[in-house]
């Protein structure tokens, strides 16, 4: 289906959201993704003109679809996307995916996000908040530096607006930042999870991020001795 670009918004250093008006209403579940195909590439890219991106918007936010990505100079696709003007038309296909949160879920959940892996969780937390779902959620969100925390303000506000959402952000390279970081530091590891989650045998853990991050966190979760079926993962293949 055709998608018309309505707005581009900066979310963090190097990270942008793109808002699209679909030619017909899209019924999707929070956490699902879309294929986005550019009509032509302004800069060459060996991976071609199509990528999959999670819809960072929530189904409760109206008709517009939103995707969020880190713009990298090495990617001809992303450089082309970043230079599209409002009103541009591209091709979209979806929704797809089974990494999701719908109204039937009870939780509790622990969301573990690495960098841009926050996109499905932004959608799910917004959905749960707008729908006033009684689902306990703890987000543990890891970034290298505070400047790279996408949706920072919005997530902090969701944590305040929704008593069921707890937010923990951790920074792995605070020494590389200009901002003085007084919160948690280090990557998501066993010590951090045990510190934040009182009884690890209770929640469902959802992990999202680049493949290396997801593999590392799955290994950590493997050591916790969780009951079967308590881990759901989304690997952002291509990173
Ligand atoms: C289900 C699913 C959902 C996804 N959702 C999202 C999403 O919401 N947002 C999103 O951004 N992506 C998402 N992705 C990944 C997305 O589809 C792209 O594959 C990814 O963004 C990489 O894009 P790119 O190929 O343009 O390369 P880029 O990573 O932008 O970079 C281009 C080149 O640089 C190289 N490179 C990448 N990282 C580094 C680095 N740190 N140092 C040096 N070189 C590097 C790469 O190998 C590549 O050749 C998702 C993937 C899946 C499977």
PDB file of C-alpha atoms and ligand atoms in Angstrom:
ATOM      1  CA  UNK A   1       0.000   0.000   0.000  1.00  0.00           C
ATOM      2  CA  UNK A   2       1.084   3.569  -0.521  1.00  0.00           C
ATOM      3  CA  UNK A   3       2.427   5.523   2.466  1.00  0.00           C
ATOM      4  CA  UNK A   4       2.665   9.310   2.377  1.00  0.00           C
ATOM      5  CA  UNK A   5       5.311  11.023   4.528  1.00  0.00           C
ATOM      6  CA  UNK A   6       3.648  13.511   6.881  1.00  0.00           C
ATOM      7  CA  UNK A   7       6.371  14.436   9.364  1.00  0.00           C
ATOM      8  CA  UNK A   8       9.956  13.706  10.421  1.00  0.00           C
ATOM      9  CA  UNK A   9      10.859  14.096  14.097  1.00  0.00           C
ATOM     10  CA  UNK A  10      14.230  13.885  15.834  1.00  0.00           C
ATOM     11  CA  UNK A  11      13.989  11.506  18.823  1.00  0.00           C
ATOM     12  CA  UNK A  12      17.606  11.475  20.002  1.00  0.00           C
ATOM     13  CA  UNK A  13      21.081  12.069  18.590  1.00  0.00           C
ATOM     14  CA  UNK A  14      21.075  10.408  15.161  1.00  0.00           C
ATOM     15  CA  UNK A  15      17.625   8.858  15.664  1.00  0.00           C
ATOM     16  CA  UNK A  16      14.531   9.932  13.777  1.00  0.00           C
ATOM     17  CA  UNK A  17      10.870   9.003  13.558  1.00  0.00           C
ATOM     18  CA  UNK A  18       8.952   9.105  10.287  1.00  0.00           C
ATOM     19  CA  UNK A  19       5.152   9.500  10.309  1.00  0.00           C
ATOM     20  CA  UNK A  20       3.222   7.990   7.400  1.00  0.00           C
ATOM     21  CA  UNK A  21      -0.360   8.276   6.228  1.00  0.00           C
ATOM     22  CA  UNK A  22      -1.454   4.937   4.746  1.00  0.00           C
ATOM     23  CA  UNK A  23      -3.813   4.906   1.771  1.00  0.00           C
ATOM     24  CA  UNK A  24      -6.196   2.745   3.830  1.00  0.00           C
ATOM     25  CA  UNK A  25      -6.551   2.181   7.583  1.00  0.00           C
ATOM     26  CA  UNK A  26      -4.084  -0.364   8.943  1.00  0.00           C
ATOM     27  CA  UNK A  27      -5.202  -2.650  11.763  1.00  0.00           C
ATOM     28  CA  UNK A  28      -2.134  -3.697  13.681  1.00  0.00           C
ATOM     29  CA  UNK A  29      -1.151  -4.917  17.137  1.00  0.00           C
ATOM     30  CA  UNK A  30       1.405  -3.075  19.271  1.00  0.00           C
ATOM     31  CA  UNK A  31       4.875  -4.475  18.499  1.00  0.00           C
ATOM     32  CA  UNK A  32       4.306  -5.458  14.869  1.00  0.00           C
ATOM     33  CA  UNK A  33       6.476  -4.318  11.957  1.00  0.00           C
ATOM     34  CA  UNK A  34       6.117  -3.154   8.366  1.00  0.00           C
ATOM     35  CA  UNK A  35       8.228  -3.405   5.208  1.00  0.00           C
ATOM     36  CA  UNK A  36       9.163   0.041   3.914  1.00  0.00           C
ATOM     37  CA  UNK A  37      10.255   0.233   0.266  1.00  0.00           C
ATOM     38  CA  UNK A  38      11.687   3.440  -1.153  1.00  0.00           C
ATOM     39  CA  UNK A  39      10.743   4.225  -4.784  1.00  0.00           C
ATOM     40  CA  UNK A  40      14.413   4.764  -5.681  1.00  0.00           C
ATOM     41  CA  UNK A  41      17.752   5.045  -3.902  1.00  0.00           C
ATOM     42  CA  UNK A  42      19.541   8.390  -4.072  1.00  0.00           C
ATOM     43  CA  UNK A  43      22.659   6.704  -2.671  1.00  0.00           C
ATOM     44  CA  UNK A  44      23.729   3.150  -3.585  1.00  0.00           C
ATOM     45  CA  UNK A  45      22.975   0.395  -1.076  1.00  0.00           C
ATOM     46  CA  UNK A  46      23.884  -3.277  -1.560  1.00  0.00           C
ATOM     47  CA  UNK A  47      20.911  -4.287   0.610  1.00  0.00           C
ATOM     48  CA  UNK A  48      18.465  -2.595  -1.735  1.00  0.00           C
ATOM     49  CA  UNK A  49      15.481  -0.314  -1.217  1.00  0.00           C
ATOM     50  CA  UNK A  50      13.476  -2.317   1.391  1.00  0.00           C
ATOM     51  CA  UNK A  51      13.902  -2.621   5.184  1.00  0.00           C
ATOM     52  CA  UNK A  52      11.648  -3.842   7.953  1.00  0.00           C
ATOM     53  CA  UNK A  53      10.961  -1.444  10.798  1.00  0.00           C
ATOM     54  CA  UNK A  54       8.778  -1.897  13.858  1.00  0.00           C
ATOM     55  CA  UNK A  55       5.811   0.451  14.092  1.00  0.00           C
ATOM     56  CA  UNK A  56       6.819   2.615  17.041  1.00  0.00           C
ATOM     57  CA  UNK A  57       3.326   4.134  17.015  1.00  0.00           C
ATOM     58  CA  UNK A  58       0.512   2.561  19.004  1.00  0.00           C
ATOM     59  CA  UNK A  59      -2.805   1.455  17.440  1.00  0.00           C
ATOM     60  CA  UNK A  60      -4.420   3.921  19.871  1.00  0.00           C
ATOM     61  CA  UNK A  61      -2.742   6.900  18.178  1.00  0.00           C
ATOM     62  CA  UNK A  62      -4.936   7.211  15.132  1.00  0.00           C
ATOM     63  CA  UNK A  63      -4.316   6.499  11.504  1.00  0.00           C
ATOM     64  CA  UNK A  64      -0.659   7.522  11.148  1.00  0.00           C
ATOM     65  CA  UNK A  65       2.066   4.874  11.197  1.00  0.00           C
ATOM     66  CA  UNK A  66       5.402   5.781  12.746  1.00  0.00           C
ATOM     67  CA  UNK A  67       8.779   4.111  12.384  1.00  0.00           C
ATOM     68  CA  UNK A  68      11.969   5.074  14.138  1.00  0.00           C
ATOM     69  CA  UNK A  69      15.558   4.405  13.147  1.00  0.00           C
ATOM     70  CA  UNK A  70      19.151   5.445  13.610  1.00  0.00           C
ATOM     71  CA  UNK A  71      20.317   7.309  10.531  1.00  0.00           C
ATOM     72  CA  UNK A  72      23.736   5.997   9.547  1.00  0.00           C
ATOM     73  CA  UNK A  73      25.970   7.518   6.886  1.00  0.00           C
ATOM     74  CA  UNK A  74      27.061   4.035   5.746  1.00  0.00           C
ATOM     75  CA  UNK A  75      23.488   3.126   4.804  1.00  0.00           C
ATOM     76  CA  UNK A  76      22.383   4.376   1.368  1.00  0.00           C
ATOM     77  CA  UNK A  77      18.833   3.354   2.282  1.00  0.00           C
ATOM     78  CA  UNK A  78      18.740   5.425   5.451  1.00  0.00           C
ATOM     79  CA  UNK A  79      20.452   8.413   3.842  1.00  0.00           C
ATOM     80  CA  UNK A  80      17.809   8.356   1.114  1.00  0.00           C
ATOM     81  CA  UNK A  81      15.001   7.982   3.676  1.00  0.00           C
ATOM     82  CA  UNK A  82      16.397  10.874   5.688  1.00  0.00           C
ATOM     83  CA  UNK A  83      16.339  13.169   2.655  1.00  0.00           C
ATOM     84  CA  UNK A  84      12.717  12.456   1.668  1.00  0.00           C
ATOM     85  CA  UNK A  85      10.516  15.527   1.737  1.00  0.00           C
ATOM     86  CA  UNK A  86       7.101  15.736   3.366  1.00  0.00           C
ATOM     87  CA  UNK A  87       4.504  14.478   0.867  1.00  0.00           C
ATOM     88  CA  UNK A  88       6.798  11.793  -0.600  1.00  0.00           C
ATOM     89  CA  UNK A  89       5.129   8.472  -1.353  1.00  0.00           C
ATOM     90  CA  UNK A  90       6.732   5.116  -0.620  1.00  0.00           C
ATOM     91  CA  UNK A  91       5.470   1.522  -0.592  1.00  0.00           C
ATOM     92  CA  UNK A  92       4.567  -0.246   2.662  1.00  0.00           C
ATOM     93  CA  UNK A  93       3.647  -3.855   3.389  1.00  0.00           C
ATOM     94  CA  UNK A  94       2.266  -5.262   6.602  1.00  0.00           C
ATOM     95  CA  UNK A  95       1.589  -5.558   9.439  1.00  0.00           C
ATOM     96  CA  UNK A  96       3.758  -8.580  10.258  1.00  0.00           C
ATOM     97  CA  UNK A  97       5.208 -10.176  13.351  1.00  0.00           C
ATOM     98  CA  UNK A  98       4.357 -12.057  16.511  1.00  0.00           C
ATOM     99  CA  UNK A  99       6.348 -10.004  19.040  1.00  0.00           C
ATOM    100  CA  UNK A 100       3.391  -8.140  20.449  1.00  0.00           C
ATOM    101  CA  UNK A 101       1.237  -7.032  23.309  1.00  0.00           C
ATOM    102  CA  UNK A 102      -2.530  -7.184  23.061  1.00  0.00           C
ATOM    103  CA  UNK A 103      -5.398  -6.729  25.478  1.00  0.00           C
ATOM    104  CA  UNK A 104      -5.476 -10.426  26.426  1.00  0.00           C
ATOM    105  CA  UNK A 105      -2.068 -10.250  28.152  1.00  0.00           C
ATOM    106  CA  UNK A 106      -1.881 -10.290  31.942  1.00  0.00           C
ATOM    107  CA  UNK A 107       1.885 -10.012  32.505  1.00  0.00           C
ATOM    108  CA  UNK A 108       3.760  -9.036  34.529  1.00  0.00           C
ATOM    109  CA  UNK A 109       6.381  -8.180  31.930  1.00  0.00           C
ATOM    110  CA  UNK A 110       9.997  -7.144  32.016  1.00  0.00           C
ATOM    111  CA  UNK A 111      10.933  -5.376  28.775  1.00  0.00           C
ATOM    112  CA  UNK A 112      14.664  -5.463  28.008  1.00  0.00           C
ATOM    113  CA  UNK A 113      15.633  -2.998  25.264  1.00  0.00           C
ATOM    114  CA  UNK A 114      19.004  -2.317  23.665  1.00  0.00           C
ATOM    115  CA  UNK A 115      19.258   1.012  21.806  1.00  0.00           C
ATOM    116  CA  UNK A 116      16.845   1.226  18.890  1.00  0.00           C
ATOM    117  CA  UNK A 117      15.245  -2.023  20.166  1.00  0.00           C
ATOM    118  CA  UNK A 118      12.999   0.287  22.195  1.00  0.00           C
ATOM    119  CA  UNK A 119      10.617   0.741  19.222  1.00  0.00           C
ATOM    120  CA  UNK A 120       8.164  -2.138  19.929  1.00  0.00           C
ATOM    121  CA  UNK A 121       8.166  -1.294  23.646  1.00  0.00           C
ATOM    122  CA  UNK A 122       7.334   2.359  22.981  1.00  0.00           C
ATOM    123  CA  UNK A 123       4.295   1.105  21.038  1.00  0.00           C
ATOM    124  CA  UNK A 124       3.290  -1.430  23.720  1.00  0.00           C
ATOM    125  CA  UNK A 125       3.671   0.975  26.673  1.00  0.00           C
ATOM    126  CA  UNK A 126       1.691   3.673  24.898  1.00  0.00           C
ATOM    127  CA  UNK A 127      -0.996   1.114  24.011  1.00  0.00           C
ATOM    128  CA  UNK A 128      -1.216  -0.239  27.586  1.00  0.00           C
ATOM    129  CA  UNK A 129      -1.410   3.302  28.967  1.00  0.00           C
ATOM    130  CA  UNK A 130      -4.024   4.593  26.518  1.00  0.00           C
ATOM    131  CA  UNK A 131      -6.165   1.495  27.043  1.00  0.00           C
ATOM    132  CA  UNK A 132      -5.658   1.638  30.830  1.00  0.00           C
ATOM    133  CA  UNK A 133      -4.674  -2.042  30.826  1.00  0.00           C
ATOM    134  CA  UNK A 134      -3.787  -3.379  34.287  1.00  0.00           C
ATOM    135  CA  UNK A 135      -0.564  -4.987  33.021  1.00  0.00           C
ATOM    136  CA  UNK A 136       2.533  -4.530  35.215  1.00  0.00           C
ATOM    137  CA  UNK A 137       5.520  -3.617  33.035  1.00  0.00           C
ATOM    138  CA  UNK A 138       9.110  -2.903  34.006  1.00  0.00           C
ATOM    139  CA  UNK A 139      11.244  -1.456  31.213  1.00  0.00           C
ATOM    140  CA  UNK A 140      15.028  -1.851  31.451  1.00  0.00           C
ATOM    141  CA  UNK A 141      16.471   0.231  28.620  1.00  0.00           C
ATOM    142  CA  UNK A 142      20.164   0.253  27.798  1.00  0.00           C
ATOM    143  CA  UNK A 143      22.041   2.811  25.702  1.00  0.00           C
ATOM    144  CA  UNK A 144      25.712   3.739  25.264  1.00  0.00           C
ATOM    145  CA  UNK A 145      25.244   7.412  26.180  1.00  0.00           C
ATOM    146  CA  UNK A 146      22.239   9.430  27.411  1.00  0.00           C
ATOM    147  CA  UNK A 147      22.183  11.494  24.190  1.00  0.00           C
ATOM    148  CA  UNK A 148      21.149   8.301  22.336  1.00  0.00           C
ATOM    149  CA  UNK A 149      18.095   7.495  24.481  1.00  0.00           C
ATOM    150  CA  UNK A 150      15.204   7.561  21.995  1.00  0.00           C
ATOM    151  CA  UNK A 151      11.777   8.676  23.326  1.00  0.00           C
ATOM    152  CA  UNK A 152      13.460   9.655  26.602  1.00  0.00           C
ATOM    153  CA  UNK A 153      10.976  12.283  27.743  1.00  0.00           C
ATOM    154  CA  UNK A 154       7.982  10.362  26.436  1.00  0.00           C
ATOM    155  CA  UNK A 155       9.004   7.189  28.266  1.00  0.00           C
ATOM    156  CA  UNK A 156       9.598   9.069  31.502  1.00  0.00           C
ATOM    157  CA  UNK A 157       6.123  10.569  31.134  1.00  0.00           C
ATOM    158  CA  UNK A 158       4.541   7.161  30.476  1.00  0.00           C
ATOM    159  CA  UNK A 159       6.195   5.953  33.682  1.00  0.00           C
ATOM    160  CA  UNK A 160       4.581   8.830  35.574  1.00  0.00           C
ATOM    161  CA  UNK A 161       1.159   8.599  33.882  1.00  0.00           C
ATOM    162  CA  UNK A 162       0.773   4.841  34.240  1.00  0.00           C
ATOM    163  CA  UNK A 163       1.219   3.402  37.773  1.00  0.00           C
ATOM    164  CA  UNK A 164       1.766  -0.054  36.247  1.00  0.00           C
ATOM    165  CA  UNK A 165       4.889   1.028  34.340  1.00  0.00           C
ATOM    166  CA  UNK A 166       8.308   1.217  35.990  1.00  0.00           C
ATOM    167  CA  UNK A 167      11.206   2.603  33.974  1.00  0.00           C
ATOM    168  CA  UNK A 168      14.914   1.901  34.492  1.00  0.00           C
ATOM    169  CA  UNK A 169      17.479   3.300  32.083  1.00  0.00           C
ATOM    170  CA  UNK A 170      21.095   2.189  32.110  1.00  0.00           C
ATOM    171  CA  UNK A 171      24.080   3.749  30.350  1.00  0.00           C
ATOM    172  CA  UNK A 172      27.032   1.590  29.303  1.00  0.00           C
ATOM    173  CA  UNK A 173      29.540   4.324  28.340  1.00  0.00           C
ATOM    174  CA  UNK A 174      28.822   7.325  30.600  1.00  0.00           C
ATOM    175  CA  UNK A 175      32.420   8.492  30.196  1.00  0.00           C
ATOM    176  CA  UNK A 176      31.725   9.218  26.494  1.00  0.00           C
ATOM    177  CA  UNK A 177      28.877  11.610  27.283  1.00  0.00           C
ATOM    178  CA  UNK A 178      28.815  15.340  27.882  1.00  0.00           C
ATOM    179  CA  UNK A 179      25.833  14.841  30.193  1.00  0.00           C
ATOM    180  CA  UNK A 180      26.502  13.929  33.800  1.00  0.00           C
ATOM    181  CA  UNK A 181      24.645  10.633  34.226  1.00  0.00           C
ATOM    182  CA  UNK A 182      23.518   9.816  37.741  1.00  0.00           C
ATOM    183  CA  UNK A 183      21.402   6.763  36.970  1.00  0.00           C
ATOM    184  CA  UNK A 184      22.255   3.103  36.473  1.00  0.00           C
ATOM    185  CA  UNK A 185      25.393   2.226  34.521  1.00  0.00           C
ATOM    186  CA  UNK A 186      26.575  -0.870  32.665  1.00  0.00           C
ATOM    187  CA  UNK A 187      24.926  -3.283  30.280  1.00  0.00           C
ATOM    188  CA  UNK A 188      21.930  -5.462  31.064  1.00  0.00           C
ATOM    189  CA  UNK A 189      23.438  -8.347  33.040  1.00  0.00           C
ATOM    190  CA  UNK A 190      22.444 -10.818  35.747  1.00  0.00           C
ATOM    191  CA  UNK A 191      23.332  -8.486  38.622  1.00  0.00           C
ATOM    192  CA  UNK A 192      21.232  -5.651  37.196  1.00  0.00           C
ATOM    193  CA  UNK A 193      18.212  -7.879  36.528  1.00  0.00           C
ATOM    194  CA  UNK A 194      18.328  -9.431  40.010  1.00  0.00           C
ATOM    195  CA  UNK A 195      18.646  -5.966  41.535  1.00  0.00           C
ATOM    196  CA  UNK A 196      15.561  -4.636  39.723  1.00  0.00           C
ATOM    197  CA  UNK A 197      13.302  -7.703  39.550  1.00  0.00           C
ATOM    198  CA  UNK A 198      12.334  -9.025  42.990  1.00  0.00           C
ATOM    199  CA  UNK A 199      11.396 -12.562  41.885  1.00  0.00           C
ATOM    200  CA  UNK A 200      12.757 -13.456  38.445  1.00  0.00           C
ATOM    201  CA  UNK A 201      10.587 -16.590  38.260  1.00  0.00           C
ATOM    202  CA  UNK A 202       7.388 -14.529  37.961  1.00  0.00           C
ATOM    203  CA  UNK A 203       7.512 -12.215  34.887  1.00  0.00           C
ATOM    204  CA  UNK A 204       7.622 -12.796  31.165  1.00  0.00           C
ATOM    205  CA  UNK A 205      10.822 -11.277  29.758  1.00  0.00           C
ATOM    206  CA  UNK A 206      10.618  -9.596  26.352  1.00  0.00           C
ATOM    207  CA  UNK A 207      13.935  -8.764  24.692  1.00  0.00           C
ATOM    208  CA  UNK A 208      14.395  -6.462  21.694  1.00  0.00           C
ATOM    209  CA  UNK A 209      17.435  -5.035  19.947  1.00  0.00           C
ATOM    210  CA  UNK A 210      20.276  -5.736  17.526  1.00  0.00           C
ATOM    211  CA  UNK A 211      21.082  -9.490  17.284  1.00  0.00           C
ATOM    212  CA  UNK A 212      24.281  -9.282  19.373  1.00  0.00           C
ATOM    213  CA  UNK A 213      22.427  -7.576  22.216  1.00  0.00           C
ATOM    214  CA  UNK A 214      19.528 -10.065  22.103  1.00  0.00           C
ATOM    215  CA  UNK A 215      21.948 -13.044  22.111  1.00  0.00           C
ATOM    216  CA  UNK A 216      23.844 -11.612  25.091  1.00  0.00           C
ATOM    217  CA  UNK A 217      20.671 -10.939  27.090  1.00  0.00           C
ATOM    218  CA  UNK A 218      19.231 -14.381  26.258  1.00  0.00           C
ATOM    219  CA  UNK A 219      22.416 -15.904  27.692  1.00  0.00           C
ATOM    220  CA  UNK A 220      21.977 -13.879  30.869  1.00  0.00           C
ATOM    221  CA  UNK A 221      18.327 -14.977  31.141  1.00  0.00           C
ATOM    222  CA  UNK A 222      19.443 -18.573  30.562  1.00  0.00           C
ATOM    223  CA  UNK A 223      21.448 -18.390  33.791  1.00  0.00           C
ATOM    224  CA  UNK A 224      18.466 -17.241  35.867  1.00  0.00           C
ATOM    225  CA  UNK A 225      16.791 -20.658  35.785  1.00  0.00           C
ATOM    226  CA  UNK A 226      13.448 -19.307  34.586  1.00  0.00           C
ATOM    227  CA  UNK A 227      10.412 -21.558  34.116  1.00  0.00           C
ATOM    228  CA  UNK A 228       9.938 -22.611  30.461  1.00  0.00           C
ATOM    229  CA  UNK A 229       8.339 -20.211  28.002  1.00  0.00           C
ATOM    230  CA  UNK A 230       9.171 -17.042  29.893  1.00  0.00           C
ATOM    231  CA  UNK A 231      11.354 -15.371  27.261  1.00  0.00           C
ATOM    232  CA  UNK A 232      10.164 -13.742  24.034  1.00  0.00           C
ATOM    233  CA  UNK A 233      12.696 -12.096  21.706  1.00  0.00           C
ATOM    234  CA  UNK A 234      12.790  -9.819  18.679  1.00  0.00           C
ATOM    235  CA  UNK A 235      16.112  -9.621  16.841  1.00  0.00           C
ATOM    236  CA  UNK A 236      16.584  -6.595  14.611  1.00  0.00           C
ATOM    237  CA  UNK A 237      18.277  -8.661  11.919  1.00  0.00           C
ATOM    238  CA  UNK A 238      20.334  -6.471   9.617  1.00  0.00           C
ATOM    239  CA  UNK A 239      22.193  -4.696  12.386  1.00  0.00           C
TER     240      UNK A 239
HETATM  241  C1  LIG B   1      11.435  -7.554  12.995  1.00  0.00           C
HETATM  242  C2  LIG B   1      12.433  -6.444  12.772  1.00  0.00           C
HETATM  243  C3  LIG B   1      12.143  -5.176  13.254  1.00  0.00           C
HETATM  244  C4  LIG B   1      13.055  -4.125  13.088  1.00  0.00           C
HETATM  245  N1  LIG B   1      12.747  -2.890  13.588  1.00  0.00           N
HETATM  246  C5  LIG B   1      13.640  -1.889  13.464  1.00  0.00           C
HETATM  247  C6  LIG B   1      13.369  -0.594  14.020  1.00  0.00           C
HETATM  248  O1  LIG B   1      12.312  -0.353  14.625  1.00  0.00           O
HETATM  249  N2  LIG B   1      14.300   0.376  13.846  1.00  0.00           N
HETATM  250  C7  LIG B   1      15.494   0.123  13.202  1.00  0.00           C
HETATM  251  O2  LIG B   1      16.318   1.042  13.088  1.00  0.00           O
HETATM  252  N3  LIG B   1      15.787  -1.084  12.685  1.00  0.00           N
HETATM  253  C8  LIG B   1      14.900  -2.084  12.794  1.00  0.00           C
HETATM  254  N4  LIG B   1      15.181  -3.318  12.251  1.00  0.00           N
HETATM  255  C9  LIG B   1      16.452  -3.500  11.522  1.00  0.00           C
HETATM  256  C10 LIG B   1      16.346  -2.863  10.131  1.00  0.00           C
HETATM  257  O3  LIG B   1      15.519  -3.654   9.316  1.00  0.00           O
HETATM  258  C11 LIG B   1      17.733  -2.695   9.455  1.00  0.00           C
HETATM  259  O4  LIG B   1      18.249  -3.963   9.104  1.00  0.00           O
HETATM  260  C12 LIG B   1      18.734  -1.996  10.322  1.00  0.00           C
HETATM  261  O5  LIG B   1      18.194  -0.739  10.741  1.00  0.00           O
HETATM  262  C13 LIG B   1      20.069  -1.768   9.599  1.00  0.00           C
HETATM  263  O6  LIG B   1      19.867  -0.917   8.514  1.00  0.00           O
HETATM  264  P1  LIG B   1      20.911  -0.715   7.332  1.00  0.00           P
HETATM  265  O7  LIG B   1      21.088  -1.971   6.570  1.00  0.00           O
HETATM  266  O8  LIG B   1      20.421   0.411   6.514  1.00  0.00           O
HETATM  267  O9  LIG B   1      22.310  -0.512   7.978  1.00  0.00           O
HETATM  268  P2  LIG B   1      22.908   0.468   9.116  1.00  0.00           P
HETATM  269  O10 LIG B   1      23.074  -0.286  10.377  1.00  0.00           O
HETATM  270  O11 LIG B   1      22.173   1.719   9.216  1.00  0.00           O
HETATM  271  O12 LIG B   1      24.356   0.752   8.567  1.00  0.00           O
HETATM  272  C14 LIG B   1      24.821   0.480   7.271  1.00  0.00           C
HETATM  273  C15 LIG B   1      26.106  -0.299   7.279  1.00  0.00           C
HETATM  274  O13 LIG B   1      26.910  -0.007   8.399  1.00  0.00           O
HETATM  275  C16 LIG B   1      27.289  -1.177   9.070  1.00  0.00           C
HETATM  276  N5  LIG B   1      27.207  -0.920  10.515  1.00  0.00           N
HETATM  277  C17 LIG B   1      26.116  -1.040  11.275  1.00  0.00           C
HETATM  278  N6  LIG B   1      26.383  -0.749  12.548  1.00  0.00           N
HETATM  279  C18 LIG B   1      27.683  -0.424  12.611  1.00  0.00           C
HETATM  280  C19 LIG B   1      28.565  -0.030  13.640  1.00  0.00           C
HETATM  281  N7  LIG B   1      28.129   0.106  14.905  1.00  0.00           N
HETATM  282  N8  LIG B   1      29.856   0.210  13.322  1.00  0.00           N
HETATM  283  C20 LIG B   1      30.271   0.071  12.062  1.00  0.00           C
HETATM  284  N9  LIG B   1      29.504  -0.286  11.034  1.00  0.00           N
HETATM  285  C21 LIG B   1      28.235  -0.537  11.297  1.00  0.00           C
HETATM  286  C22 LIG B   1      26.322  -2.242   8.651  1.00  0.00           C
HETATM  287  O14 LIG B   1      26.976  -3.515   8.582  1.00  0.00           O
HETATM  288  C23 LIG B   1      25.863  -1.791   7.289  1.00  0.00           C
HETATM  289  O15 LIG B   1      26.655  -2.360   6.292  1.00  0.00           O
HETATM  290  C24 LIG B   1      14.287  -4.367  12.416  1.00  0.00           C
HETATM  291  C25 LIG B   1      14.566  -5.650  11.923  1.00  0.00           C
HETATM  292  C26 LIG B   1      13.671  -6.671  12.101  1.00  0.00           C
HETATM  293  C27 LIG B   1      14.008  -8.039  11.588  1.00  0.00           C
END
